Amino acid sequence: MSVGTVVSGFALLADAPWWVAVAAGITAVVLVVWPWQSAHRHDLLGRWFSGKRRN
């Protein structure tokens, strides 16, 4: 990617309506959180369910 492409991309984002920025933010959060959440989900749910069963 050239610098011009990055700059024009930022210019497009700056001119974009608010919902485009919101969608981009949500997408970034999902891309970061989903791998972490899926990597730890079984462990967390397993602990929670085993704690529930014991009581």
JSON list of N, CA and C in Angstrom, two decimals:
[
{"chain": "A", "resi": 1, "resn": "MET", "atom": "N", "xyz": [0.85, -1.20, 0.00]},
{"chain": "A", "resi": 1, "resn": "MET", "atom": "CA", "xyz": [0.00, 0.00, 0.00]},
{"chain": "A", "resi": 1, "resn": "MET", "atom": "C", "xyz": [0.88, 1.24, 0.00]},
{"chain": "A", "resi": 2, "resn": "SER", "atom": "N", "xyz": [0.56, 2.14, -0.89]},
{"chain": "A", "resi": 2, "resn": "SER", "atom": "CA", "xyz": [1.33, 3.37, -0.95]},
{"chain": "A", "resi": 2, "resn": "SER", "atom": "C", "xyz": [0.79, 4.38, 0.06]},
{"chain": "A", "resi": 3, "resn": "VAL", "atom": "N", "xyz": [1.61, 5.40, 0.33]},
{"chain": "A", "resi": 3, "resn": "VAL", "atom": "CA", "xyz": [1.19, 6.44, 1.26]},
{"chain": "A", "resi": 3, "resn": "VAL", "atom": "C", "xyz": [-0.05, 7.16, 0.75]},
{"chain": "A", "resi": 4, "resn": "GLY", "atom": "N", "xyz": [-0.11, 7.36, -0.58]},
{"chain": "A", "resi": 4, "resn": "GLY", "atom": "CA", "xyz": [-1.28, 8.02, -1.15]},
{"chain": "A", "resi": 4, "resn": "GLY", "atom": "C", "xyz": [-2.56, 7.24, -0.91]},
{"chain": "A", "resi": 5, "resn": "THR", "atom": "N", "xyz": [-2.48, 5.93, -0.99]},
{"chain": "A", "resi": 5, "resn": "THR", "atom": "CA", "xyz": [-3.66, 5.10, -0.74]},
{"chain": "A", "resi": 5, "resn": "THR", "atom": "C", "xyz": [-4.11, 5.25, 0.70]},
{"chain": "A", "resi": 6, "resn": "VAL", "atom": "N", "xyz": [-3.15, 5.23, 1.64]},
{"chain": "A", "resi": 6, "resn": "VAL", "atom": "CA", "xyz": [-3.49, 5.37, 3.06]},
{"chain": "A", "resi": 6, "resn": "VAL", "atom": "C", "xyz": [-4.11, 6.74, 3.32]},
{"chain": "A", "resi": 7, "resn": "VAL", "atom": "N", "xyz": [-3.50, 7.79, 2.77]},
{"chain": "A", "resi": 7, "resn": "VAL", "atom": "CA", "xyz": [-4.00, 9.15, 2.99]},
{"chain": "A", "resi": 7, "resn": "VAL", "atom": "C", "xyz": [-5.40, 9.30, 2.41]},
{"chain": "A", "resi": 8, "resn": "SER", "atom": "N", "xyz": [-5.62, 8.78, 1.20]},
{"chain": "A", "resi": 8, "resn": "SER", "atom": "CA", "xyz": [-6.95, 8.91, 0.60]},
{"chain": "A", "resi": 8, "resn": "SER", "atom": "C", "xyz": [-7.97, 8.07, 1.38]},
{"chain": "A", "resi": 9, "resn": "GLY", "atom": "N", "xyz": [-7.52, 6.95, 1.95]},
{"chain": "A", "resi": 9, "resn": "GLY", "atom": "CA", "xyz": [-8.40, 6.14, 2.80]},
{"chain": "A", "resi": 9, "resn": "GLY", "atom": "C", "xyz": [-8.83, 6.91, 4.03]},
{"chain": "A", "resi": 10, "resn": "PHE", "atom": "N", "xyz": [-7.86, 7.59, 4.68]},
{"chain": "A", "resi": 10, "resn": "PHE", "atom": "CA", "xyz": [-8.20, 8.40, 5.85]},
{"chain": "A", "resi": 10, "resn": "PHE", "atom": "C", "xyz": [-9.10, 9.56, 5.47]},
{"chain": "A", "resi": 11, "resn": "ALA", "atom": "N", "xyz": [-8.87, 10.15, 4.30]},
{"chain": "A", "resi": 11, "resn": "ALA", "atom": "CA", "xyz": [-9.71, 11.25, 3.84]},
{"chain": "A", "resi": 11, "resn": "ALA", "atom": "C", "xyz": [-11.15, 10.76, 3.62]},
{"chain": "A", "resi": 12, "resn": "LEU", "atom": "N", "xyz": [-11.29, 9.55, 3.06]},
{"chain": "A", "resi": 12, "resn": "LEU", "atom": "CA", "xyz": [-12.63, 8.99, 2.87]},
{"chain": "A", "resi": 12, "resn": "LEU", "atom": "C", "xyz": [-13.30, 8.75, 4.22]},
{"chain": "A", "resi": 13, "resn": "LEU", "atom": "N", "xyz": [-12.54, 8.24, 5.20]},
{"chain": "A", "resi": 13, "resn": "LEU", "atom": "CA", "xyz": [-13.11, 8.00, 6.52]},
{"chain": "A", "resi": 13, "resn": "LEU", "atom": "C", "xyz": [-13.52, 9.32, 7.17]},
{"chain": "A", "resi": 14, "resn": "ALA", "atom": "N", "xyz": [-12.71, 10.36, 6.99]},
{"chain": "A", "resi": 14, "resn": "ALA", "atom": "CA", "xyz": [-13.03, 11.66, 7.58]},
{"chain": "A", "resi": 14, "resn": "ALA", "atom": "C", "xyz": [-14.31, 12.24, 6.97]},
{"chain": "A", "resi": 15, "resn": "ASP", "atom": "N", "xyz": [-14.53, 11.97, 5.68]},
{"chain": "A", "resi": 15, "resn": "ASP", "atom": "CA", "xyz": [-15.73, 12.48, 5.01]},
{"chain": "A", "resi": 15, "resn": "ASP", "atom": "C", "xyz": [-16.93, 11.57, 5.21]},
{"chain": "A", "resi": 16, "resn": "ALA", "atom": "N", "xyz": [-16.71, 10.37, 5.75]},
{"chain": "A", "resi": 16, "resn": "ALA", "atom": "CA", "xyz": [-17.78, 9.40, 5.87]},
{"chain": "A", "resi": 16, "resn": "ALA", "atom": "C", "xyz": [-18.76, 9.80, 6.96]},
{"chain": "A", "resi": 17, "resn": "PRO", "atom": "N", "xyz": [-20.02, 9.38, 6.84]},
{"chain": "A", "resi": 17, "resn": "PRO", "atom": "CA", "xyz": [-21.00, 9.64, 7.89]},
{"chain": "A", "resi": 17, "resn": "PRO", "atom": "C", "xyz": [-20.64, 8.89, 9.18]},
{"chain": "A", "resi": 18, "resn": "TRP", "atom": "N", "xyz": [-21.26, 9.27, 10.29]},
{"chain": "A", "resi": 18, "resn": "TRP", "atom": "CA", "xyz": [-20.90, 8.72, 11.60]},
{"chain": "A", "resi": 18, "resn": "TRP", "atom": "C", "xyz": [-21.09, 7.22, 11.66]},
{"chain": "A", "resi": 19, "resn": "TRP", "atom": "N", "xyz": [-22.10, 6.70, 10.97]},
{"chain": "A", "resi": 19, "resn": "TRP", "atom": "CA", "xyz": [-22.36, 5.26, 11.08]},
{"chain": "A", "resi": 19, "resn": "TRP", "atom": "C", "xyz": [-21.27, 4.43, 10.44]},
{"chain": "A", "resi": 20, "resn": "VAL", "atom": "N", "xyz": [-20.54, 5.01, 9.46]},
{"chain": "A", "resi": 20, "resn": "VAL", "atom": "CA", "xyz": [-19.40, 4.29, 8.87]},
{"chain": "A", "resi": 20, "resn": "VAL", "atom": "C", "xyz": [-18.28, 4.16, 9.90]},
{"chain": "A", "resi": 21, "resn": "ALA", "atom": "N", "xyz": [-18.05, 5.25, 10.65]},
{"chain": "A", "resi": 21, "resn": "ALA", "atom": "CA", "xyz": [-17.04, 5.20, 11.71]},
{"chain": "A", "resi": 21, "resn": "ALA", "atom": "C", "xyz": [-17.44, 4.20, 12.79]},
{"chain": "A", "resi": 22, "resn": "VAL", "atom": "N", "xyz": [-18.72, 4.18, 13.15]},
{"chain": "A", "resi": 22, "resn": "VAL", "atom": "CA", "xyz": [-19.22, 3.24, 14.15]},
{"chain": "A", "resi": 22, "resn": "VAL", "atom": "C", "xyz": [-19.03, 1.80, 13.66]},
{"chain": "A", "resi": 23, "resn": "ALA", "atom": "N", "xyz": [-19.39, 1.56, 12.42]},
{"chain": "A", "resi": 23, "resn": "ALA", "atom": "CA", "xyz": [-19.24, 0.21, 11.85]},
{"chain": "A", "resi": 23, "resn": "ALA", "atom": "C", "xyz": [-17.78, -0.21, 11.83]},
{"chain": "A", "resi": 24, "resn": "ALA", "atom": "N", "xyz": [-16.89, 0.71, 11.47]},
{"chain": "A", "resi": 24, "resn": "ALA", "atom": "CA", "xyz": [-15.46, 0.39, 11.44]},
{"chain": "A", "resi": 24, "resn": "ALA", "atom": "C", "xyz": [-14.95, 0.09, 12.84]},
{"chain": "A", "resi": 25, "resn": "GLY", "atom": "N", "xyz": [-15.43, 0.86, 13.84]},
{"chain": "A", "resi": 25, "resn": "GLY", "atom": "CA", "xyz": [-15.03, 0.62, 15.22]},
{"chain": "A", "resi": 25, "resn": "GLY", "atom": "C", "xyz": [-15.51, -0.73, 15.72]},
{"chain": "A", "resi": 26, "resn": "ILE", "atom": "N", "xyz": [-16.77, -1.06, 15.42]},
{"chain": "A", "resi": 26, "resn": "ILE", "atom": "CA", "xyz": [-17.32, -2.35, 15.84]},
{"chain": "A", "resi": 26, "resn": "ILE", "atom": "C", "xyz": [-16.54, -3.49, 15.17]},
{"chain": "A", "resi": 27, "resn": "THR", "atom": "N", "xyz": [-16.24, -3.32, 13.88]},
{"chain": "A", "resi": 27, "resn": "THR", "atom": "CA", "xyz": [-15.49, -4.36, 13.16]},
{"chain": "A", "resi": 27, "resn": "THR", "atom": "C", "xyz": [-14.12, -4.56, 13.80]},
{"chain": "A", "resi": 28, "resn": "ALA", "atom": "N", "xyz": [-13.44, -3.46, 14.15]},
{"chain": "A", "resi": 28, "resn": "ALA", "atom": "CA", "xyz": [-12.12, -3.57, 14.77]},
{"chain": "A", "resi": 28, "resn": "ALA", "atom": "C", "xyz": [-12.22, -4.30, 16.11]},
{"chain": "A", "resi": 29, "resn": "VAL", "atom": "N", "xyz": [-13.23, -3.95, 16.92]},
{"chain": "A", "resi": 29, "resn": "VAL", "atom": "CA", "xyz": [-13.41, -4.59, 18.22]},
{"chain": "A", "resi": 29, "resn": "VAL", "atom": "C", "xyz": [-13.68, -6.09, 18.05]},
{"chain": "A", "resi": 30, "resn": "VAL", "atom": "N", "xyz": [-14.55, -6.43, 17.09]},
{"chain": "A", "resi": 30, "resn": "VAL", "atom": "CA", "xyz": [-14.88, -7.84, 16.86]},
{"chain": "A", "resi": 30, "resn": "VAL", "atom": "C", "xyz": [-13.64, -8.61, 16.43]},
{"chain": "A", "resi": 31, "resn": "LEU", "atom": "N", "xyz": [-12.84, -8.02, 15.53]},
{"chain": "A", "resi": 31, "resn": "LEU", "atom": "CA", "xyz": [-11.65, -8.71, 15.05]},
{"chain": "A", "resi": 31, "resn": "LEU", "atom": "C", "xyz": [-10.65, -8.95, 16.17]},
{"chain": "A", "resi": 32, "resn": "VAL", "atom": "N", "xyz": [-10.63, -8.05, 17.17]},
{"chain": "A", "resi": 32, "resn": "VAL", "atom": "CA", "xyz": [-9.70, -8.22, 18.30]},
{"chain": "A", "resi": 32, "resn": "VAL", "atom": "C", "xyz": [-10.29, -9.17, 19.33]},
{"chain": "A", "resi": 33, "resn": "VAL", "atom": "N", "xyz": [-11.58, -8.99, 19.67]},
{"chain": "A", "resi": 33, "resn": "VAL", "atom": "CA", "xyz": [-12.19, -9.73, 20.78]},
{"chain": "A", "resi": 33, "resn": "VAL", "atom": "C", "xyz": [-12.53, -11.17, 20.40]},
{"chain": "A", "resi": 34, "resn": "TRP", "atom": "N", "xyz": [-13.00, -11.40, 19.16]},
{"chain": "A", "resi": 34, "resn": "TRP", "atom": "CA", "xyz": [-13.49, -12.73, 18.79]},
{"chain": "A", "resi": 34, "resn": "TRP", "atom": "C", "xyz": [-12.43, -13.82, 18.95]},
{"chain": "A", "resi": 35, "resn": "PRO", "atom": "N", "xyz": [-11.18, -13.64, 18.43]},
{"chain": "A", "resi": 35, "resn": "PRO", "atom": "CA", "xyz": [-10.18, -14.70, 18.61]},
{"chain": "A", "resi": 35, "resn": "PRO", "atom": "C", "xyz": [-9.88, -14.96, 20.09]},
{"chain": "A", "resi": 36, "resn": "TRP", "atom": "N", "xyz": [-9.78, -13.89, 20.90]},
{"chain": "A", "resi": 36, "resn": "TRP", "atom": "CA", "xyz": [-9.52, -14.06, 22.34]},
{"chain": "A", "resi": 36, "resn": "TRP", "atom": "C", "xyz": [-10.68, -14.78, 23.01]},
{"chain": "A", "resi": 37, "resn": "GLN", "atom": "N", "xyz": [-11.90, -14.34, 22.67]},
{"chain": "A", "resi": 37, "resn": "GLN", "atom": "CA", "xyz": [-13.10, -14.92, 23.29]},
{"chain": "A", "resi": 37, "resn": "GLN", "atom": "C", "xyz": [-13.23, -16.39, 22.91]},
{"chain": "A", "resi": 38, "resn": "SER", "atom": "N", "xyz": [-13.00, -16.74, 21.64]},
{"chain": "A", "resi": 38, "resn": "SER", "atom": "CA", "xyz": [-13.15, -18.13, 21.22]},
{"chain": "A", "resi": 38, "resn": "SER", "atom": "C", "xyz": [-12.04, -18.99, 21.79]},
{"chain": "A", "resi": 39, "resn": "ALA", "atom": "N", "xyz": [-10.86, -18.40, 22.03]},
{"chain": "A", "resi": 39, "resn": "ALA", "atom": "CA", "xyz": [-9.75, -19.17, 22.61]},
{"chain": "A", "resi": 39, "resn": "ALA", "atom": "C", "xyz": [-10.03, -19.49, 24.08]},
{"chain": "A", "resi": 40, "resn": "HIS", "atom": "N", "xyz": [-10.74, -18.59, 24.78]},
{"chain": "A", "resi": 40, "resn": "HIS", "atom": "CA", "xyz": [-10.95, -18.75, 26.22]},
{"chain": "A", "resi": 40, "resn": "HIS", "atom": "C", "xyz": [-12.36, -19.20, 26.58]},
{"chain": "A", "resi": 41, "resn": "ARG", "atom": "N", "xyz": [-13.25, -19.26, 25.61]},
{"chain": "A", "resi": 41, "resn": "ARG", "atom": "CA", "xyz": [-14.66, -19.53, 25.88]},
{"chain": "A", "resi": 41, "resn": "ARG", "atom": "C", "xyz": [-14.86, -20.87, 26.58]},
{"chain": "A", "resi": 42, "resn": "HIS", "atom": "N", "xyz": [-14.25, -21.93, 26.06]},
{"chain": "A", "resi": 42, "resn": "HIS", "atom": "CA", "xyz": [-14.48, -23.26, 26.61]},
{"chain": "A", "resi": 42, "resn": "HIS", "atom": "C", "xyz": [-14.00, -23.33, 28.05]},
{"chain": "A", "resi": 43, "resn": "ASP", "atom": "N", "xyz": [-12.86, -22.73, 28.32]},
{"chain": "A", "resi": 43, "resn": "ASP", "atom": "CA", "xyz": [-12.31, -22.76, 29.67]},
{"chain": "A", "resi": 43, "resn": "ASP", "atom": "C", "xyz": [-13.23, -22.02, 30.64]},
{"chain": "A", "resi": 44, "resn": "LEU", "atom": "N", "xyz": [-13.68, -20.82, 30.27]},
{"chain": "A", "resi": 44, "resn": "LEU", "atom": "CA", "xyz": [-14.54, -20.03, 31.15]},
{"chain": "A", "resi": 44, "resn": "LEU", "atom": "C", "xyz": [-15.88, -20.71, 31.36]},
{"chain": "A", "resi": 45, "resn": "LEU", "atom": "N", "xyz": [-16.50, -21.17, 30.26]},
{"chain": "A", "resi": 45, "resn": "LEU", "atom": "CA", "xyz": [-17.80, -21.82, 30.38]},
{"chain": "A", "resi": 45, "resn": "LEU", "atom": "C", "xyz": [-17.67, -23.13, 31.15]},
{"chain": "A", "resi": 46, "resn": "GLY", "atom": "N", "xyz": [-16.59, -23.86, 30.92]},
{"chain": "A", "resi": 46, "resn": "GLY", "atom": "CA", "xyz": [-16.39, -25.12, 31.63]},
{"chain": "A", "resi": 46, "resn": "GLY", "atom": "C", "xyz": [-16.30, -24.90, 33.13]},
{"chain": "A", "resi": 47, "resn": "ARG", "atom": "N", "xyz": [-15.57, -23.88, 33.55]},
{"chain": "A", "resi": 47, "resn": "ARG", "atom": "CA", "xyz": [-15.45, -23.56, 34.98]},
{"chain": "A", "resi": 47, "resn": "ARG", "atom": "C", "xyz": [-16.80, -23.14, 35.54]},
{"chain": "A", "resi": 48, "resn": "TRP", "atom": "N", "xyz": [-17.53, -22.33, 34.78]},
{"chain": "A", "resi": 48, "resn": "TRP", "atom": "CA", "xyz": [-18.82, -21.82, 35.25]},
{"chain": "A", "resi": 48, "resn": "TRP", "atom": "C", "xyz": [-19.80, -22.97, 35.42]},
{"chain": "A", "resi": 49, "resn": "PHE", "atom": "N", "xyz": [-19.88, -23.85, 34.41]},
{"chain": "A", "resi": 49, "resn": "PHE", "atom": "CA", "xyz": [-20.83, -24.96, 34.47]},
{"chain": "A", "resi": 49, "resn": "PHE", "atom": "C", "xyz": [-20.46, -25.96, 35.56]},
{"chain": "A", "resi": 50, "resn": "SER", "atom": "N", "xyz": [-19.15, -26.23, 35.74]},
{"chain": "A", "resi": 50, "resn": "SER", "atom": "CA", "xyz": [-18.75, -27.18, 36.78]},
{"chain": "A", "resi": 50, "resn": "SER", "atom": "C", "xyz": [-19.06, -26.59, 38.15]},
{"chain": "A", "resi": 51, "resn": "GLY", "atom": "N", "xyz": [-18.93, -25.27, 38.30]},
{"chain": "A", "resi": 51, "resn": "GLY", "atom": "CA", "xyz": [-19.30, -24.63, 39.56]},
{"chain": "A", "resi": 51, "resn": "GLY", "atom": "C", "xyz": [-20.79, -24.72, 39.81]},
{"chain": "A", "resi": 52, "resn": "LYS", "atom": "N", "xyz": [-21.60, -24.56, 38.74]},
{"chain": "A", "resi": 52, "resn": "LYS", "atom": "CA", "xyz": [-23.05, -24.64, 38.87]},
{"chain": "A", "resi": 52, "resn": "LYS", "atom": "C", "xyz": [-23.48, -26.06, 39.26]},
{"chain": "A", "resi": 53, "resn": "ARG", "atom": "N", "xyz": [-22.86, -27.07, 38.63]},
{"chain": "A", "resi": 53, "resn": "ARG", "atom": "CA", "xyz": [-23.24, -28.45, 38.89]},
{"chain": "A", "resi": 53, "resn": "ARG", "atom": "C", "xyz": [-22.92, -28.86, 40.32]},
{"chain": "A", "resi": 54, "resn": "ARG", "atom": "N", "xyz": [-21.82, -28.34, 40.84]},
{"chain": "A", "resi": 54, "resn": "ARG", "atom": "CA", "xyz": [-21.38, -28.74, 42.17]},
{"chain": "A", "resi": 54, "resn": "ARG", "atom": "C", "xyz": [-22.37, -28.28, 43.24]},
{"chain": "A", "resi": 55, "resn": "ASN", "atom": "N", "xyz": [-23.04, -27.15, 43.00]},
{"chain": "A", "resi": 55, "resn": "ASN", "atom": "CA", "xyz": [-23.94, -26.60, 44.04]},
{"chain": "A", "resi": 55, "resn": "ASN", "atom": "C", "xyz": [-25.31, -27.26, 44.02]}
]
